[in-house]
Amino acid sequence: MKDKIAIKVDDLTVAYNFKPVLWDVDLSIPEGVLMAIVGPNGAGKSTLIKAMLDIVKPIAGTIEIFGKPYKKQYKEVAYVPQKGSVDWDFPTTALDVVLMGTYGSLGWIKRPGKTEKKEALEALEKVGMLEFRSRQISQLSGGQQQRVFLARALVQKASIYIMDEPFQGVDATTEKAIINILKELRKSGKTVVVVHHDLQTVPEYFDWVTFLNVKKIATGSVKDIFNDDNLTKTYGINYKVSLLQ
Amino acid sequence: MTSAQIEIQLIACIVAVACAIPGTFLVLRKMAMISDAISHSILPGIVIGFFLTEDLNSPWLILLAAFSGILTVVLVEYIQKTGLVKEDTAIGLVFPSLFSIGVILIAKNAGDVHLDVDAVLLGELAFAPFDRMIIGGADMGPKSLWVIGIILLVTLTLLLAFFKELKISTFDKQLAATLGFSPVIMHYGLMTVASVTTVGAFDAVGAILVVALMIAPPAMAYLLTNNLKKMLLIASGFGIIGAILGYWVAHWLDASIAGSITTVLGVLFFLIYMFSPNRGLISVLYRQKRQEVEVHLLTFLLHLQNHSEKSERHINHLNEHINWHKVRAQSVLDLALKNNMITIDDSIISLTEKGKTFTSEAINYIITNKSAAIEEMKDRFFLFRG
Ligand SMILES: Nc1ncnc2c1ncn2[C@@H]1O[C@H](COP(=O)(O)OP(=O)(O)OP(=O)(O)O)[C@@H](O)[C@H]1O
Ligand SMILES: [Mg+2]
């Protein structure tokens, strides 16, 4: 049984322009799981993640990372956004982007040095992007950009990895490579939270799952709760696990 | 050169570098317009400061004017946040209002104030050496040299200390925030530096040249490099070149120095926009043309590989079947011949061994979607490019 809680969400309500997109969500994510968040478009998956990272402010509720607010724990968390919030025209290379992942542990004023550069190169190698290290980031394909952002998260050496649809626009080989890296992270005791759209691969990739559609429908181990009932409740139409294959 | 000439050029160069640094980040943040807004809306701050201190170089005046610069930024953002208008509209609403307040203040008190709108907008670099800094009877050089020199020193120190923070908050605000670097602090820090620089420089060079020096050199540097550090260096370099060249153009034409520097910057920008090796207009068009020919070459080679029958490999067939213009067919044929990929025997085209290897490799890379590998392979095979 997993006992320590990595992320605890209590009574969370988030609204954009006074219209709630997350209603009273309670969620406990145990340490060391590889968890998928699933739900239809507009279900509030990205919003939930952004609330965990203190990027959007909730109108009610609290979020704790290992028992403390995010502000005290930001070094424990690495984030791969859905569609890079970055300025693609910025004069910077893939290696440089990965190096930025080390800025957090460096703190203010200190500059990245040899150690950081070595870590960044290793991370690029891990995601198979070493040969593109000097490429300007706008000249990478969508899947390649995604891998650079994964590498950037890796060098943050966090305890929790949060990723918004890392498989979007990525080919099958890359998807396998990424999921292997995520499984490796879990093996070394990290907690990984992934927004995921491909229901078919949930049982194969993940051991934990949260169903979300404005409200939390269910959360727990894939074995226990990945079933017709929860799929139907989340997606509205009659879903059968057996039909996914 | 007289000492006044040297002093003028020195002031212009220091202003240029002091402007290029915040300017680089403004350009990257797509906030070029805000520097224009700041440069105009500092006017009421300058006027009020001048009434209080009677000294255009007083630190109080500079602070007060810088404050109205920051007020501009805050107002623009406030209006923008209401979601009713876009940023450019908000800028257009704020700075004329503040500027006109300044103009009215000057008009109301024109009698006893030595300050006019022209001087604020255009400055007069030629007069800068006359206003000396005298300490204990000793001449320490022009006052504006001191003012802008100190501003540059502070800017450089801040840049060196917070380079990484500026970079990350410009490139990826969200990451900066999640890593514990406040993008809000960086934003207002940058705006403060931009405002203080504008105020410090306006007396010597005028508001318009300040805007030109903040935007044009970084815009040129942006076209030339993929590296932020180099962009800062190149921008400073262009600023200096523009300042010195502009000074001598003014000297030669007996024209306004600020006006000449601005013109030189404009001409330099045009040249780089046309001729920059990577992003310049000409090289972009040239590359497009080349890639087009090379794609056609590949199509043509593929066709040869797929068809062993002679009728499909006859020269005239290029025109008929593949449906290319004569010119294109000729240029593709020439390219293939020059690179030893085909031989022509009695109007029948055949692939050479090299041509065959090239084609198979290319297909392989296209299927596996490895565009980088294709470019690398072209370098390996081509003796002449398209
Ligand atoms: N900045 C915003 N301002 C206003 N509404 C927003 C904003 N961001 C998201 N929304 C709305 O909030 C709801 C939830 O959005 P969210 O991005 O969290 O969905 P999601 O589950 O991640 O969807 P997807 O699968 O398409 O990524 C949607 O209805 C969306 O339109
Ligand atoms: Mg989303």
XYZ file of C-alpha atoms and ligand atoms in Angstrom:
663
model
C 0.000 0.000 0.000
C 1.229 3.479 -0.806
C 1.067 5.619 2.292
C 2.779 9.000 1.853
C 0.698 11.572 -0.034
C 2.536 13.578 -2.700
C -0.233 15.960 -3.712
C -3.357 16.630 -1.707
C -6.170 18.694 -3.185
C -8.999 19.769 -0.881
C -12.345 21.271 -1.896
C -10.777 22.927 -4.917
C -12.961 25.244 -7.001
C -11.495 27.249 -9.888
C -13.409 29.721 -12.021
C -12.510 31.722 -15.134
C -14.515 34.932 -15.398
C -16.758 33.760 -12.554
C -17.692 30.530 -14.351
C -16.456 27.517 -12.383
C -14.514 24.975 -14.428
C -13.544 22.809 -11.450
C -16.104 22.153 -8.745
C -15.178 21.065 -5.264
C -12.449 18.624 -6.267
C -10.863 16.409 -3.599
C -7.866 14.374 -4.614
C -4.997 12.576 -2.928
C -2.140 11.419 -5.094
C 0.061 8.868 -3.299
C 3.820 9.131 -3.647
C 5.422 6.906 -6.263
C 2.493 6.429 -8.646
C 2.397 7.006 -12.390
C -1.027 8.573 -12.717
C -3.161 9.528 -15.694
C -5.742 12.294 -15.513
C -8.431 11.555 -18.084
C -11.526 13.452 -19.129
C -13.085 15.077 -22.210
C -11.890 18.378 -23.756
C -12.653 21.269 -21.463
C -12.998 18.996 -18.435
C -10.566 21.167 -16.504
C -7.546 18.837 -16.600
C -5.054 21.551 -17.526
C -6.704 23.864 -15.031
C -6.322 21.310 -12.232
C -2.623 21.020 -13.037
C -2.176 24.762 -13.200
C -3.878 25.127 -9.835
C -1.464 22.561 -8.372
C 1.411 24.677 -9.689
C -0.041 27.926 -8.401
C -0.338 29.274 -11.958
C -4.098 29.842 -11.610
C -5.575 30.948 -8.298
C -8.535 28.948 -6.986
C -11.574 30.703 -5.558
C -11.807 28.048 -2.859
C -9.856 25.103 -1.526
C -6.245 24.258 -0.758
C -3.456 22.298 -2.357
C -0.549 20.756 -0.519
C 2.619 19.278 -1.944
C 4.087 16.848 0.596
C 2.061 18.593 3.275
C 3.112 22.159 2.466
C 1.882 24.869 0.077
C 3.414 24.974 -3.417
C 5.326 28.189 -2.732
C 7.467 26.335 -0.204
C 7.832 23.258 -2.389
C 8.393 24.523 -5.916
C 11.763 22.808 -6.114
C 10.025 19.463 -5.671
C 7.865 19.901 -8.758
C 8.724 19.847 -12.472
C 6.140 20.792 -15.091
C 5.804 20.115 -18.806
C 3.083 22.412 -20.172
C 0.501 21.349 -22.763
C 1.594 23.686 -25.501
C 4.786 25.345 -24.327
C 3.937 28.718 -22.883
C 7.189 29.876 -24.397
C 8.171 32.522 -26.911
C 9.131 30.387 -29.899
C 10.972 33.226 -31.633
C 13.317 33.720 -28.707
C 16.976 33.441 -29.751
C 17.830 30.252 -27.898
C 18.853 26.677 -28.616
C 17.510 23.326 -27.450
C 20.428 22.919 -25.038
C 19.821 26.367 -23.635
C 16.158 25.591 -23.006
C 17.074 22.428 -21.114
C 19.637 24.383 -19.093
C 16.827 26.634 -17.900
C 15.485 23.680 -15.953
C 18.480 24.002 -13.642
C 17.775 27.660 -12.845
C 15.344 26.752 -10.071
C 17.893 24.887 -7.970
C 20.496 27.576 -8.665
C 18.310 30.306 -7.208
C 18.740 34.024 -7.868
C 21.881 35.476 -9.484
C 24.005 32.264 -9.597
C 24.771 31.136 -13.146
C 24.703 27.611 -14.551
C 28.192 26.091 -14.851
C 29.861 22.925 -16.124
C 27.871 20.552 -13.910
C 24.571 21.987 -15.088
C 25.643 21.802 -18.706
C 26.627 18.181 -18.315
C 23.251 17.375 -16.765
C 21.461 19.146 -19.580
C 23.384 17.197 -22.229
C 22.607 13.930 -20.451
C 18.923 14.782 -20.356
C 18.957 15.612 -24.077
C 20.625 12.292 -24.762
C 17.992 10.487 -22.716
C 15.160 11.892 -24.807
C 17.128 11.260 -28.008
C 17.627 14.909 -28.879
C 21.376 15.253 -28.450
C 22.024 15.842 -32.134
C 19.618 18.782 -32.091
C 21.251 20.552 -29.159
C 22.329 23.640 -31.099
C 19.126 23.959 -33.107
C 17.035 27.077 -32.619
C 13.890 25.874 -30.874
C 11.444 27.171 -33.464
C 13.180 24.961 -36.023
C 12.242 21.767 -34.203
C 9.161 19.715 -35.022
C 6.303 19.587 -32.521
C 7.335 16.183 -31.178
C 10.958 17.277 -30.889
C 9.938 20.381 -28.967
C 7.923 18.177 -26.646
C 11.003 16.062 -25.974
C 13.117 19.134 -25.247
C 10.568 20.189 -22.638
C 10.645 16.716 -21.141
C 14.445 16.981 -20.908
C 14.061 20.355 -19.248
C 11.780 18.814 -16.634
C 14.248 15.959 -16.089
C 17.111 18.283 -15.132
C 14.904 19.904 -12.505
C 15.502 16.741 -10.479
C 12.152 17.085 -8.798
C 10.185 14.529 -6.765
C 6.972 15.186 -8.666
C 6.643 15.445 -12.441
C 3.487 16.975 -13.866
C 2.903 16.781 -17.613
C 0.070 18.073 -19.729
C -0.461 15.760 -22.716
C 3.190 14.894 -23.389
C 2.124 12.504 -26.149
C 0.263 15.069 -28.184
C 1.578 15.161 -31.745
C 4.279 12.601 -30.990
C 4.939 9.520 -33.119
C 4.659 5.973 -31.772
C 8.407 5.488 -31.293
C 8.758 8.714 -29.352
C 5.690 7.880 -27.284
C 7.292 4.582 -26.255
C 10.559 6.345 -25.458
C 8.782 8.933 -23.300
C 6.692 6.383 -21.423
C 9.817 4.377 -20.679
C 11.429 7.453 -19.180
C 8.307 8.068 -17.094
C 8.280 4.451 -15.890
C 11.935 4.805 -14.959
C 11.092 7.910 -12.946
C 8.414 6.011 -11.075
C 10.825 3.174 -10.400
C 13.189 5.601 -8.720
C 10.377 6.660 -6.399
C 9.145 9.784 -8.205
C 5.506 10.673 -8.565
C 4.392 11.310 -12.140
C 1.081 12.939 -13.086
C 0.142 12.951 -16.761
C -2.887 14.356 -18.555
C -3.677 11.670 -21.083
C -6.197 11.363 -23.890
C -5.637 7.911 -25.306
C -7.860 5.747 -23.100
C -6.680 2.626 -24.855
C -3.166 2.889 -23.444
C -4.129 3.795 -19.883
C -3.885 0.237 -18.460
C -0.591 -0.372 -20.230
C 1.134 2.888 -19.235
C -0.260 3.839 -15.845
C -0.898 2.278 -12.461
C -3.083 5.064 -11.090
C -5.860 7.082 -12.702
C -8.139 10.038 -12.006
C -11.364 10.599 -13.922
C -12.245 14.255 -14.149
C -15.068 16.208 -15.689
C -15.487 19.497 -13.842
C -16.019 17.328 -10.772
C -13.806 14.480 -9.755
C -15.527 11.269 -10.852
C -13.115 8.739 -9.391
C -9.494 8.286 -8.420
C -7.551 5.160 -7.561
C -5.529 2.317 -8.985
C -6.136 1.440 -12.612
C -6.872 -2.146 -11.561
C -9.713 -1.084 -9.301
C -11.421 1.808 -11.011
C -10.668 1.781 -14.731
C -14.069 0.389 -15.669
C -17.139 0.949 -17.834
C -18.999 2.715 -15.096
C -16.411 5.456 -14.546
C -15.738 5.880 -18.268
C -19.440 6.378 -18.892
C -19.796 8.825 -16.020
C -16.856 10.858 -17.304
C -17.515 10.870 -21.010
C -21.301 10.869 -20.895
C -21.808 8.224 -23.558
C -21.889 4.520 -22.997
C -18.284 3.418 -22.830
C -16.938 -0.082 -22.537
C -13.351 -0.875 -21.595
C -13.563 -3.916 -23.831
C -14.355 -1.717 -26.850
C -11.215 0.369 -26.358
C -8.934 -2.400 -27.516
C 38.851 66.210 -33.740
C 38.175 68.828 -31.103
C 37.499 67.744 -27.544
C 33.845 68.795 -27.927
C 33.506 66.450 -30.911
C 35.005 63.589 -28.962
C 32.715 64.290 -26.029
C 29.630 64.338 -28.234
C 30.508 61.005 -29.805
C 31.316 59.519 -26.429
C 27.937 60.581 -25.050
C 26.150 59.223 -28.117
C 27.950 55.863 -27.833
C 27.201 55.482 -24.135
C 23.550 56.360 -24.720
C 23.504 53.794 -27.527
C 24.742 50.957 -25.296
C 22.556 52.019 -22.367
C 19.548 51.869 -24.709
C 20.505 48.630 -26.479
C 20.431 46.577 -23.287
C 16.852 47.191 -22.122
C 15.888 47.531 -25.801
C 16.946 43.948 -26.531
C 14.536 42.622 -23.926
C 11.764 44.974 -25.035
C 12.122 43.726 -28.614
C 12.122 40.091 -27.508
C 9.047 40.703 -25.370
C 7.386 42.332 -28.379
C 7.052 45.544 -26.397
C 8.799 47.928 -28.781
C 5.789 50.240 -28.675
C 6.011 50.642 -24.938
C 9.393 52.389 -25.263
C 7.751 54.921 -27.542
C 5.014 55.392 -24.976
C 7.471 55.806 -22.116
C 9.580 58.295 -24.047
C 6.563 60.557 -24.533
C 4.761 60.170 -21.267
C 7.778 61.051 -19.159
C 7.155 64.637 -20.229
C 4.814 65.627 -17.375
C 7.275 64.101 -14.907
C 10.092 66.114 -16.458
C 8.084 69.339 -16.384
C 6.951 68.957 -12.789
C 10.455 67.888 -11.797
C 11.876 70.928 -13.544
C 9.490 73.298 -11.739
C 10.596 71.825 -8.449
C 14.344 71.572 -9.061
C 15.056 74.029 -11.888
C 17.757 71.626 -13.067
C 17.318 69.232 -15.992
C 20.006 66.911 -14.645
C 18.802 66.727 -11.068
C 18.429 63.151 -9.804
C 15.003 64.102 -8.404
C 13.814 65.114 -11.826
C 15.090 61.840 -13.273
C 13.288 59.831 -10.611
C 10.065 61.765 -11.006
C 10.150 61.360 -14.785
C 11.005 57.675 -14.503
C 8.019 57.367 -12.226
C 5.708 58.748 -14.916
C 7.265 56.212 -17.296
C 6.336 53.384 -14.956
C 2.920 54.925 -14.425
C 2.436 54.593 -18.200
C 3.202 50.882 -18.046
C 0.865 50.359 -15.092
C -1.963 52.301 -16.758
C -1.521 50.435 -20.048
C -1.654 47.113 -18.259
C -4.634 48.165 -16.190
C -6.649 49.185 -19.244
C -5.590 46.028 -21.037
C -6.666 43.815 -18.120
C -10.230 45.057 -18.367
C -10.270 43.003 -21.562
C -12.118 45.735 -23.431
C -9.222 46.850 -25.641
C -5.965 45.362 -26.890
C -2.494 46.365 -25.772
C -1.697 48.648 -28.706
C -4.978 50.498 -28.182
C -4.239 50.855 -24.479
C -0.815 52.309 -25.302
C -2.424 54.676 -27.794
C -4.832 55.845 -25.106
C -2.334 56.385 -22.326
C 0.700 58.107 -23.725
C -0.927 60.927 -25.700
C -2.896 61.829 -22.570
C 0.197 61.991 -20.400
C 2.206 63.728 -23.118
C -0.441 66.387 -23.621
C -0.569 67.039 -19.879
C 3.140 67.765 -20.166
C 2.624 70.040 -23.175
C -0.113 71.991 -21.370
C 2.085 72.365 -18.293
C 4.873 73.786 -20.438
C 2.536 76.144 -22.337
C 1.049 77.472 -19.093
C 4.446 78.303 -17.677
C 6.368 79.000 -20.857
C 7.256 82.518 -19.725
C 9.750 81.655 -17.051
C 10.850 78.159 -18.053
C 13.694 77.332 -20.375
C 12.134 74.098 -21.654
C 10.332 73.460 -24.893
C 8.713 70.474 -26.502
C 11.142 70.430 -29.417
C 14.102 70.162 -27.098
C 12.493 67.250 -25.273
C 11.631 65.346 -28.446
C 14.724 66.050 -30.499
C 17.329 67.025 -27.927
C 20.452 68.797 -29.059
C 23.507 66.670 -28.785
C 25.644 69.485 -30.156
C 25.042 71.536 -26.992
C 25.743 68.706 -24.555
C 29.448 69.611 -24.049
C 28.534 73.144 -22.887
C 26.802 72.038 -19.727
C 29.799 71.127 -17.555
C 30.079 69.285 -14.301
C 32.130 71.464 -11.980
C 33.268 70.004 -8.649
C 35.299 72.269 -6.350
C 36.196 74.499 -9.272
C 37.534 71.604 -11.360
C 35.944 70.747 -14.730
C 34.855 67.096 -14.670
C 33.435 66.933 -18.200
C 29.887 67.326 -19.556
C 27.068 66.735 -17.086
C 25.076 64.491 -19.408
C 28.112 62.234 -19.805
C 28.011 61.658 -16.064
C 24.290 61.125 -15.933
C 24.154 58.601 -18.752
C 27.459 57.008 -17.697
C 26.086 56.229 -14.254
C 22.862 54.881 -15.765
C 24.858 52.602 -18.068
C 26.929 51.345 -15.148
C 23.842 50.502 -13.123
C 22.177 48.853 -16.145
C 25.273 46.739 -16.815
C 25.504 45.648 -13.195
C 21.834 44.652 -13.158
C 22.241 42.814 -16.463
C 25.214 40.804 -15.218
C 23.484 39.971 -11.933
C 20.094 39.055 -13.366
C 20.910 37.798 -16.855
C 19.528 34.338 -16.202
C 16.375 35.690 -14.571
C 15.732 38.142 -17.404
C 16.267 35.430 -19.943
C 13.927 32.890 -18.409
C 11.169 35.361 -17.607
C 11.282 36.650 -21.167
C 11.405 33.217 -22.754
C 8.954 31.351 -20.544
C 7.037 33.346 -17.957
C 5.268 30.283 -16.651
C 8.465 28.341 -16.034
C 10.024 31.398 -14.388
C 7.061 31.586 -12.034
C 7.051 27.872 -11.212
C 10.808 27.989 -10.520
C 10.343 30.779 -8.004
C 11.521 33.763 -10.092
C 8.844 36.394 -10.007
C 8.122 37.488 -13.603
C 6.309 40.519 -12.185
C 9.445 41.779 -10.457
C 11.512 41.204 -13.601
C 8.897 42.992 -15.708
C 8.773 46.102 -13.554
C 12.529 46.019 -13.051
C 12.999 46.123 -16.810
C 10.403 48.876 -17.195
C 12.160 50.922 -14.506
C 15.516 50.591 -16.251
C 13.923 51.520 -19.579
C 12.264 54.571 -18.022
C 15.351 55.768 -16.180
C 17.487 55.332 -19.314
C 14.971 57.250 -21.400
C 14.892 60.107 -18.923
C 18.650 60.175 -18.473
C 19.214 60.257 -22.218
C 16.451 62.582 -23.358
C 18.237 65.795 -22.358
C 21.267 64.916 -24.448
C 19.739 63.130 -27.428
C 15.970 63.648 -27.286
C 13.133 61.198 -26.914
C 12.955 60.110 -30.548
C 16.573 59.027 -30.754
C 16.154 57.156 -27.479
C 13.355 55.112 -29.050
C 15.384 54.537 -32.213
C 18.397 53.395 -30.179
C 16.274 51.076 -28.052
C 14.541 49.365 -30.942
C 16.603 49.477 -34.159
C 19.914 47.945 -32.977
C 18.253 45.006 -31.137
C 15.970 44.439 -34.129
C 19.053 44.207 -36.370
C 20.847 41.909 -33.940
C 17.779 39.688 -33.806
C 18.083 39.083 -37.532
C 21.701 38.001 -37.155
C 21.916 35.602 -34.221
C 20.268 32.788 -32.295
C 22.008 33.587 -29.058
C 20.854 36.100 -26.471
C 24.348 37.104 -25.298
C 25.468 37.715 -28.870
C 22.267 39.607 -29.527
C 23.098 42.001 -26.686
C 26.662 42.465 -27.954
C 25.661 42.922 -31.585
C 22.901 45.358 -30.619
C 25.371 47.437 -28.605
C 27.796 47.323 -31.526
C 25.202 48.555 -34.009
C 24.185 51.273 -31.566
C 27.779 52.487 -31.422
C 28.259 52.283 -35.192
C 25.019 54.209 -35.721
C 26.065 56.849 -33.194
C 29.507 57.500 -34.679
C 28.467 57.225 -38.315
C 25.422 59.403 -37.630
C 27.578 62.024 -35.958
C 29.837 62.343 -38.990
C 26.934 62.375 -41.419
C 25.479 65.272 -39.420
C 28.847 67.014 -39.400
C 29.185 66.606 -43.144
C 25.605 67.652 -43.984
C 25.473 70.232 -41.189
C 22.264 68.572 -39.958
C 20.785 67.548 -36.613
C 22.915 64.868 -34.953
C 19.948 62.993 -33.459
C 18.194 63.054 -36.825
C 21.279 61.763 -38.650
C 21.858 58.932 -36.164
C 18.222 57.870 -36.498
C 18.518 57.919 -40.291
C 21.742 55.896 -40.256
C 20.048 53.331 -38.005
C 17.151 53.133 -40.428
C 19.479 52.544 -43.390
C 21.487 49.921 -41.476
C 18.296 48.111 -40.551
C 17.163 48.055 -44.155
C 20.500 46.605 -45.297
C 20.429 43.867 -42.683
C 16.803 43.105 -43.329
C 17.719 42.503 -46.962
C 21.095 40.817 -46.621
C 21.204 38.972 -43.282
C 22.652 35.533 -44.102
C 20.035 33.571 -42.155
C 16.874 35.591 -41.870
C 17.403 38.285 -44.491
C 14.842 38.646 -47.226
C 17.241 37.723 -50.032
C 18.649 34.619 -48.398
C 15.163 33.440 -47.442
C 14.014 33.756 -51.050
C 17.214 32.126 -52.285
C 16.805 29.172 -49.919
C 13.177 28.696 -50.916
C 14.153 28.646 -54.556
C 16.954 26.165 -53.897
C 14.768 23.824 -51.897
C 12.144 23.941 -54.578
C 14.638 22.869 -57.233
C 16.039 20.173 -54.972
C 12.609 18.745 -54.261
C 11.996 18.601 -57.992
C 15.321 16.893 -58.480
C 14.338 14.239 -55.974
C 10.953 13.736 -57.621
C 12.715 13.341 -60.939
C 15.244 10.823 -59.604
C 12.441 8.837 -57.968
C 10.626 8.727 -61.262
C 13.742 7.361 -62.965
C 14.171 4.728 -60.314
C 10.558 3.588 -60.559
C 10.546 3.299 -64.355
C 12.889 1.064 -66.267
C 11.041 1.435 -69.601
C 12.746 3.728 -72.086
C 9.681 5.757 -73.025
C 9.413 6.973 -69.443
C 13.050 8.001 -69.416
C 13.120 10.071 -72.594
C 14.112 13.711 -72.182
C 10.927 15.014 -73.777
C 8.939 13.004 -71.314
C 10.042 15.373 -68.572
C 7.938 18.062 -70.202
C 4.938 15.952 -71.060
C 4.400 13.511 -68.290
C 5.824 15.154 -65.203
C 4.284 18.336 -66.507
C 7.120 20.771 -65.874
C 7.931 23.956 -67.697
C 10.902 23.862 -70.038
C 12.964 26.082 -67.762
C 12.380 23.949 -64.718
C 13.018 20.696 -66.559
C 16.269 22.136 -67.855
C 17.462 23.354 -64.443
C 16.631 20.027 -62.796
C 18.394 18.137 -65.553
C 21.440 20.396 -65.268
C 21.603 19.941 -61.537
C 21.375 16.171 -61.787
C 24.081 16.103 -64.461
C 26.403 18.436 -62.575
C 26.142 16.202 -59.527
C 26.857 13.036 -61.548
C 23.534 11.502 -60.636
C 22.381 10.764 -64.159
C 23.791 10.065 -67.590
C 22.070 10.932 -70.837
C 22.499 8.523 -73.694
C 20.735 9.277 -76.951
C 18.064 11.357 -75.143
C 17.450 8.514 -72.697
C 18.215 9.311 -69.089
C 19.643 6.720 -66.685
C 20.555 6.911 -63.020
C 24.205 6.505 -62.123
C 25.286 4.403 -59.133
C 25.608 7.596 -57.108
C 22.152 8.675 -58.211
C 20.701 5.348 -57.129
C 22.282 5.426 -53.662
C 21.195 9.017 -53.179
C 17.606 8.266 -54.146
C 17.262 5.195 -51.950
C 18.740 6.981 -48.961
C 16.523 9.987 -49.497
C 13.357 7.845 -49.680
C 14.392 6.138 -46.509
C 14.778 9.435 -44.670
C 11.565 10.864 -46.059
C 9.578 7.860 -44.868
C 11.076 8.058 -41.392
C 10.544 11.831 -41.421
C 14.160 12.761 -40.747
C 14.469 16.180 -42.359
C 17.762 16.938 -40.612
C 19.246 13.768 -42.096
C 18.137 14.811 -45.572
C 19.912 18.156 -45.304
C 23.019 16.409 -44.033
C 22.809 13.916 -46.888
C 22.499 16.687 -49.462
C 25.727 18.149 -48.121
C 27.353 14.761 -48.566
C 26.175 14.090 -52.124
C 25.926 17.459 -53.785
C 28.881 18.955 -55.564
C 26.644 21.839 -56.638
C 23.480 22.999 -54.918
C 20.273 23.974 -56.702
N -7.654 31.430 -19.531
C -8.940 31.024 -19.611
N -9.940 31.921 -19.587
C -11.247 31.537 -19.638
N -11.636 30.258 -19.741
C -10.691 29.307 -19.777
C -9.292 29.634 -19.722
N -8.582 28.488 -19.776
C -9.487 27.503 -19.878
N -10.766 27.965 -19.868
C -11.981 27.179 -19.913
O -11.978 26.315 -18.793
C -12.436 25.025 -19.128
C -11.378 23.993 -18.739
O -10.213 24.201 -19.518
P -8.945 23.256 -19.430
O -7.896 23.842 -20.285
O -8.614 23.022 -18.016
O -9.509 21.910 -20.096
P -8.765 20.548 -20.417
O -9.463 19.483 -19.673
O -7.312 20.681 -20.208
O -9.091 20.390 -21.971
P -8.198 19.789 -23.182
O -8.378 18.326 -23.157
O -8.847 20.373 -24.405
O -6.791 20.230 -22.993
C -12.744 25.060 -20.613
O -14.136 25.208 -20.750
C -12.026 26.275 -21.121
O -12.736 26.851 -22.163
Mg -5.660 20.745 -21.452
